[in-house]
Short mmCIF file of C-alpha atoms in Angstrom, two decimals:
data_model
loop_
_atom_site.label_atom_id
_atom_site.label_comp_id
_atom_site.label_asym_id
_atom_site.label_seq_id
_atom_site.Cartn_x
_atom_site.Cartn_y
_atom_site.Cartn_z
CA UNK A 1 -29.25 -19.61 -23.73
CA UNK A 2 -30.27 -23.20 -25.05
CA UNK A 3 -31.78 -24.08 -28.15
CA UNK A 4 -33.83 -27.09 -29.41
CA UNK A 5 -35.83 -28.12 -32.52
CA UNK A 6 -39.37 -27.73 -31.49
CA UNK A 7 -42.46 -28.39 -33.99
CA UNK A 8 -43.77 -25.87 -33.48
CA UNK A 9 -41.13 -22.88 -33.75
CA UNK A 10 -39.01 -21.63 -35.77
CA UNK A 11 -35.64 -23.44 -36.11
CA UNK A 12 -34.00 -19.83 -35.05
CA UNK A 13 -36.70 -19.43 -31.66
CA UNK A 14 -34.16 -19.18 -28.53
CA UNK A 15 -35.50 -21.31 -25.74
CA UNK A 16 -35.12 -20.23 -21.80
CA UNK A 17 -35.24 -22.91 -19.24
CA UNK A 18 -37.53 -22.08 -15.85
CA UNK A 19 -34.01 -20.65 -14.10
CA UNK A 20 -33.29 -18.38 -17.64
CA UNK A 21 -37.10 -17.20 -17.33
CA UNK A 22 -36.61 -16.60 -13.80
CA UNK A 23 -33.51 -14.54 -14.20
CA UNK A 24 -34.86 -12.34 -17.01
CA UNK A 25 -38.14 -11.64 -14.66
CA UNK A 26 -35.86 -11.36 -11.24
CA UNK A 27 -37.82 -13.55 -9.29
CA UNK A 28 -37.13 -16.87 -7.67
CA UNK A 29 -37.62 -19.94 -9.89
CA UNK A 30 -40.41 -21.08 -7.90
CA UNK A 31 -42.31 -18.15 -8.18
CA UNK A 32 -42.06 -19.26 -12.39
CA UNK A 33 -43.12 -22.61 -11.03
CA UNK A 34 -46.31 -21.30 -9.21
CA UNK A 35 -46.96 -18.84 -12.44
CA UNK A 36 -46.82 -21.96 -14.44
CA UNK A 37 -49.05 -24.33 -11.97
CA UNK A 38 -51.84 -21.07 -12.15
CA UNK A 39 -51.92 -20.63 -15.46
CA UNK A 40 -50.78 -17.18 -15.18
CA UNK A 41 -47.84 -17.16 -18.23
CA UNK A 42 -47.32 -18.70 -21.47
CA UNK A 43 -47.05 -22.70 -21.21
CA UNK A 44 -43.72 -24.17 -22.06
CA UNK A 45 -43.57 -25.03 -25.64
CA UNK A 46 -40.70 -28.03 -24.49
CA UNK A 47 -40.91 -30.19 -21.41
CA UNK A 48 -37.61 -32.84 -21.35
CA UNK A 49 -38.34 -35.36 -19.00
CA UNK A 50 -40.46 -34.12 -15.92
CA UNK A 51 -38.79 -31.52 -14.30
CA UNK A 52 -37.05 -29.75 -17.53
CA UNK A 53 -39.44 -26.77 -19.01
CA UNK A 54 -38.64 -25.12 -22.04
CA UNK A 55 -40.19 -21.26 -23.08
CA UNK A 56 -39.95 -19.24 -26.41
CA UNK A 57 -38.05 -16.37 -25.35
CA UNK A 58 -39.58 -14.08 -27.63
CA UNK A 59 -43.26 -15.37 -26.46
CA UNK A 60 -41.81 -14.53 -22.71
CA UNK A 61 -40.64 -11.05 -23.50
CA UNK A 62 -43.84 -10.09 -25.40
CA UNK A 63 -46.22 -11.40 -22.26
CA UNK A 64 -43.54 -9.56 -19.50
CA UNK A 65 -43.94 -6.16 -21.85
CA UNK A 66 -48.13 -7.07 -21.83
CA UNK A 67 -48.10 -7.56 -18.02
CA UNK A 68 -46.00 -4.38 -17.52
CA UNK A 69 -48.48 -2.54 -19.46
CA UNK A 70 -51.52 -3.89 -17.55
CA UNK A 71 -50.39 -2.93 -13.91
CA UNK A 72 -48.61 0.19 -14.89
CA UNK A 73 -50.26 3.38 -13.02
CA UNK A 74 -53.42 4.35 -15.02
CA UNK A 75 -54.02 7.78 -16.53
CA UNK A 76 -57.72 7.72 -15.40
CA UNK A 77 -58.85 9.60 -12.69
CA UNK A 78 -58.08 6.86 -10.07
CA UNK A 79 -54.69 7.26 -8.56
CA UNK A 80 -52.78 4.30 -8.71
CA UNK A 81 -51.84 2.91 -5.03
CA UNK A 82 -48.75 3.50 -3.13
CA UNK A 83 -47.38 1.32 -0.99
CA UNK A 84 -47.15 2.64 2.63
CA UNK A 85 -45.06 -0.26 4.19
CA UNK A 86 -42.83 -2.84 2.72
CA UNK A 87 -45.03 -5.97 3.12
CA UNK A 88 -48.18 -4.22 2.28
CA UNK A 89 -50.44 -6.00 -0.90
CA UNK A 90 -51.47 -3.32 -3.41
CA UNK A 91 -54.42 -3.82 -4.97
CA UNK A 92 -55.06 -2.40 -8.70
CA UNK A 93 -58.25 -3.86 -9.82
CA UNK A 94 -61.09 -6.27 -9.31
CA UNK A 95 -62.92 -8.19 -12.18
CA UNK A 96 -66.17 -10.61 -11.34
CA UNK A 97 -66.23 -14.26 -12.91
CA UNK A 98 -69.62 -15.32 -10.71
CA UNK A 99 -72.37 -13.40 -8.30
CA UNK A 100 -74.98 -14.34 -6.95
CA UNK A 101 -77.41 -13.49 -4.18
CA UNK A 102 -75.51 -15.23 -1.78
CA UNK A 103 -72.00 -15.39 -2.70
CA UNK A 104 -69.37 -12.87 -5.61
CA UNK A 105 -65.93 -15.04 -6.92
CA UNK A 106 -63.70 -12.64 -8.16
CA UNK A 107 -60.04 -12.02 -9.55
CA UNK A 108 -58.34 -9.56 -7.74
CA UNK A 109 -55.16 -7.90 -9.30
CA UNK A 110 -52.95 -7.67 -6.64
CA UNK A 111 -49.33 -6.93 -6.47
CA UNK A 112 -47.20 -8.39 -3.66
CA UNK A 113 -44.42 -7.68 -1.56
CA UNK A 114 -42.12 -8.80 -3.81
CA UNK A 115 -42.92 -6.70 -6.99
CA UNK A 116 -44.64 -9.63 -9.19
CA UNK A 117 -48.27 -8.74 -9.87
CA UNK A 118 -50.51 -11.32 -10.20
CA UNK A 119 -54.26 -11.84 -10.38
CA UNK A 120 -55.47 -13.65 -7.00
CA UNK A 121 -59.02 -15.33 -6.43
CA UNK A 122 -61.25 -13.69 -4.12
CA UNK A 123 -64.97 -15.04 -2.65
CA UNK A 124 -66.66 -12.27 -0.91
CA UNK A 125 -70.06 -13.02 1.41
CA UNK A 126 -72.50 -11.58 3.24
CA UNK A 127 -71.50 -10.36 6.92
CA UNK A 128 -73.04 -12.48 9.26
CA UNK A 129 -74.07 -11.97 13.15
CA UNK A 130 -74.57 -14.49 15.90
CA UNK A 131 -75.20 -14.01 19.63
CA UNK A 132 -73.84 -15.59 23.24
CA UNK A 133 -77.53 -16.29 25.09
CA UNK A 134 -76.48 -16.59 28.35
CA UNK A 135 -78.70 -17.50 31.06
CA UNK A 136 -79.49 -15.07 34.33
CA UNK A 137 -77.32 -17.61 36.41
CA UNK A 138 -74.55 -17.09 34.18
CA UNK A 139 -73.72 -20.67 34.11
CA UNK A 140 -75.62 -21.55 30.88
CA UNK A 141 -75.44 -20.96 27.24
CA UNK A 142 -78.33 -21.15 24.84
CA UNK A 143 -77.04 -23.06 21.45
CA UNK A 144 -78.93 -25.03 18.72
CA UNK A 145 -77.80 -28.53 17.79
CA UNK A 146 -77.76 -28.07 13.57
CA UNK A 147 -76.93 -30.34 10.64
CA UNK A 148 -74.94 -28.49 8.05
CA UNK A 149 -75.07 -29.84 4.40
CA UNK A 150 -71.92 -28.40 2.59
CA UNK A 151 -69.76 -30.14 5.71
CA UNK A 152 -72.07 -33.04 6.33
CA UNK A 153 -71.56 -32.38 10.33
CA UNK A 154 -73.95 -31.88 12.98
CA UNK A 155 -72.52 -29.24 15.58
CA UNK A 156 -73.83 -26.76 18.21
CA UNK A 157 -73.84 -23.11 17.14
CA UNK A 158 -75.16 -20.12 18.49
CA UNK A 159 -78.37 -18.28 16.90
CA UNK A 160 -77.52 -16.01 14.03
CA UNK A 161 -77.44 -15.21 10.25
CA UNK A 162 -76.40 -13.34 7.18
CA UNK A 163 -76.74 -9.33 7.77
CA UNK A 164 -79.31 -7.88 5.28
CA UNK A 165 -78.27 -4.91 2.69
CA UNK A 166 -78.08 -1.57 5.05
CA UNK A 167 -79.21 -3.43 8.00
CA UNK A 168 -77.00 -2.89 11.71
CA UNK A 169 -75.61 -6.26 12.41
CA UNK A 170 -76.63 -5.93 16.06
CA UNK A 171 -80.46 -5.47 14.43
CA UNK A 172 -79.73 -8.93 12.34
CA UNK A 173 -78.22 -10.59 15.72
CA UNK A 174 -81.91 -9.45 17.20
CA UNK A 175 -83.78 -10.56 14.13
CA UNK A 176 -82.45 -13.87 13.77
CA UNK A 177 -83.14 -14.80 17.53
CA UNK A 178 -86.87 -14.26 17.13
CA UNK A 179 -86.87 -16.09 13.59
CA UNK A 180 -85.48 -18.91 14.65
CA UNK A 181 -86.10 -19.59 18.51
CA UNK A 182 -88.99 -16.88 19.25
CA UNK A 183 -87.22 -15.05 21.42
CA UNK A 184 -86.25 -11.41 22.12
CA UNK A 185 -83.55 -10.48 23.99
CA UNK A 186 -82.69 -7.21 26.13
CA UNK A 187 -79.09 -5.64 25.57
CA UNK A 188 -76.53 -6.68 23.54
CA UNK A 189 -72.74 -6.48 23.85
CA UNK A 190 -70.37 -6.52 21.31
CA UNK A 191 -67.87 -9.24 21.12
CA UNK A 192 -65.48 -9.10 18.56
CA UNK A 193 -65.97 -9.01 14.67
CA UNK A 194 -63.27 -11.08 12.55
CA UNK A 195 -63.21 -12.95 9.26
CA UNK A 196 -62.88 -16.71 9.36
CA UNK A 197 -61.03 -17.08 6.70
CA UNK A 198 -59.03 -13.72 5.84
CA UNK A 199 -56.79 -15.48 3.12
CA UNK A 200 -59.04 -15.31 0.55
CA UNK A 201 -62.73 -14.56 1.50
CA UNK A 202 -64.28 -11.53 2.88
CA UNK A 203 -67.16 -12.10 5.39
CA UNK A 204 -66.75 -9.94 8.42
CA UNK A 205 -68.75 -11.98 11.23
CA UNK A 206 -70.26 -9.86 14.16
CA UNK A 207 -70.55 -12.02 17.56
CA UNK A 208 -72.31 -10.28 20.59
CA UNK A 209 -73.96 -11.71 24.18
CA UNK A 210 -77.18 -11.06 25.90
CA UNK A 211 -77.94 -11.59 29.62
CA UNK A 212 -81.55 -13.89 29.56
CA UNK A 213 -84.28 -13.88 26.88
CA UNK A 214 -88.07 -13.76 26.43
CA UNK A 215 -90.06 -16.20 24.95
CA UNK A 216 -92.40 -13.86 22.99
CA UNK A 217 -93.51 -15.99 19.92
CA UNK A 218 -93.55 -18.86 17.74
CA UNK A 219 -90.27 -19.49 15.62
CA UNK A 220 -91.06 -18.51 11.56
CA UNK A 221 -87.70 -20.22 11.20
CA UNK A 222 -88.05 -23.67 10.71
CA UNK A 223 -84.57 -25.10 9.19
CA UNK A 224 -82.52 -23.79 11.93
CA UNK A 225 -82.05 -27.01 14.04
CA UNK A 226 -83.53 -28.36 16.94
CA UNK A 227 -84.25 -25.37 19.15
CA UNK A 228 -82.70 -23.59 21.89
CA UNK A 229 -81.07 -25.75 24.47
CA UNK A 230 -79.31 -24.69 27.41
CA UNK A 231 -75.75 -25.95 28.02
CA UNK A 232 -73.51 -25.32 31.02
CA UNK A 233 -70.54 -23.55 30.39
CA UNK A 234 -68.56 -25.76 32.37
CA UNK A 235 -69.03 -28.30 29.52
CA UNK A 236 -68.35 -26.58 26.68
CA UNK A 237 -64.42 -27.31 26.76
CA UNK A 238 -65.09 -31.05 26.68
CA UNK A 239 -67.78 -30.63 23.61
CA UNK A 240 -65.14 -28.37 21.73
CA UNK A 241 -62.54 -31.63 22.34
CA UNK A 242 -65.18 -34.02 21.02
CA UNK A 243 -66.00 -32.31 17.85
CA UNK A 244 -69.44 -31.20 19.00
CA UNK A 245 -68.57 -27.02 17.85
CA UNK A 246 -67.47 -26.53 14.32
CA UNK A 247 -68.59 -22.76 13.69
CA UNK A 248 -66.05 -20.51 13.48
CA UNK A 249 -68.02 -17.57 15.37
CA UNK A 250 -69.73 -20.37 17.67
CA UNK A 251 -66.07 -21.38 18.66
CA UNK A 252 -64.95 -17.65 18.92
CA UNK A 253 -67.95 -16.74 21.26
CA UNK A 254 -67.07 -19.86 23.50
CA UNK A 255 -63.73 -19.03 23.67
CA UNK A 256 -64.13 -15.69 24.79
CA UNK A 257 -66.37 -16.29 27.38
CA UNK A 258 -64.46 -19.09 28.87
CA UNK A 259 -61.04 -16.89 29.14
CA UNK A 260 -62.83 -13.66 29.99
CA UNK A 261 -66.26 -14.26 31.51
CA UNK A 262 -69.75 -12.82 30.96
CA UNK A 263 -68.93 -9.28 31.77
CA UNK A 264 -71.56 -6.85 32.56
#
């Protein structure tokens, strides 16, 4: 292994480069690359150049033996997971580092395929639920053209919002029509329910369609966009090719009734 005067060691510390590190953890050298971009290991004590990393061996060995300790199986009551398949993620813990009423960031301690646990950032929201007006004719959609801040984008989307605590999403698809256009619709259908961004963020998102609507009252909603508008279907493939749909569920409801239709 190769040595080096360092300030701040002992003259007898043994030094590993990033391939000696990677061979006494059994991993790739990249994955002690990615540990070291994360933050999740000791910091080289050395750097020569900019590409050559140097670790205390000792300080290596005593954070492996630490790491170890904190994803072996617990003795609580808790069984510690099995994996069931060879690519499946196991999942030992969960810790919080933000919540709020709208949105949790939390470290998840995970431990992939290939046997090197780590601790992985995870944002979890609020289901949401959005619904496919479509007119009697069948020709027409209802959608709301809406500025969004975070993107700075004005898009059509379809009606819809965050599900409340212990409320049916098909009751928050209903509830959100009349808040924000007046409306009440008859029967819904189920579309699909997915997660726009299943990476890292949980947020299942609940898209139905209704056949017509009722004007039965006066919006309460007022910061959700211009209003209903009806737009033929037979448009909404040039719209999607301008830019004019950005919403993830908007997009998914679109899609699905342009392949498959309206249904019954």
């Amino acid at each position: 292994m190769p040595s080096a005067p360092c300030d701040n060691l002992r003259m007898d510390s043994e030094l590993w480069t990033t391939t000696n590190v990677a061979d006494y953890l059994g991993v790739d050298v990249r994955t002690v690359s990615a540990y070291r971009h994360r933050g999740q290991m000791p910091a080289p004590v050395q750097t020569l150049g900019k590409r050559t990393h140097l670790w205390d061996a000792r300080t290596i060995r005593e954070w492996n033996a630490s790491r170890k300790a904190k994803h072996a199986p617990s003795q609580a009551a808790v069984p510690a997971p099995e994996r069931t398949d060879p690519h499946e993620w196991l999942v030992w813990g969960e810790r919080d580092l933000y919540t709020s009423e709208w949105v949790r960031l939390s470290l998840v301690e995970v431990d992939p395929p290939d046997g090197e646990p780590f601790e992985h950032h995870v944002v979890t929201m609020p289901e949401a639920a959005m619904t496919a007006i479509v007119d009697e004719t069948g020709e027409r959609v209802g959608l709301v053209w809406r500025h969004r801040f975070a993107s700075g984008v004005w898009n059509w989307e379809l009606p819809g919002g965050l599900v409340d605590e212990g409320e049916d999403p098909a009751e928050t698809a209903r509830r959100e029509i009349l808040e924000e256009l007046g409306r009440e619709v008859g029967e819904l259908r189920h579309l699909m329910t997915f997660e726009p961004m299943i990476g890292m963020v949980r947020s299942p998102h609940h898209v139905y369609t209704a056949r017509g609507c009722d004007v039965t009252s006066e919006p309460t909603e007022k910061n959700e966009g211009t209003g209903l508008q009806w737009i033929a279907l037979d448009s909404v493939r040039g719209r999607i090719d301008a830019g004019e749909v950005r919403n993830s569920g908007t997009l998914a409801a679109l899609l699905y009734l342009l392949s498959f239709g309206i249904g019954e």
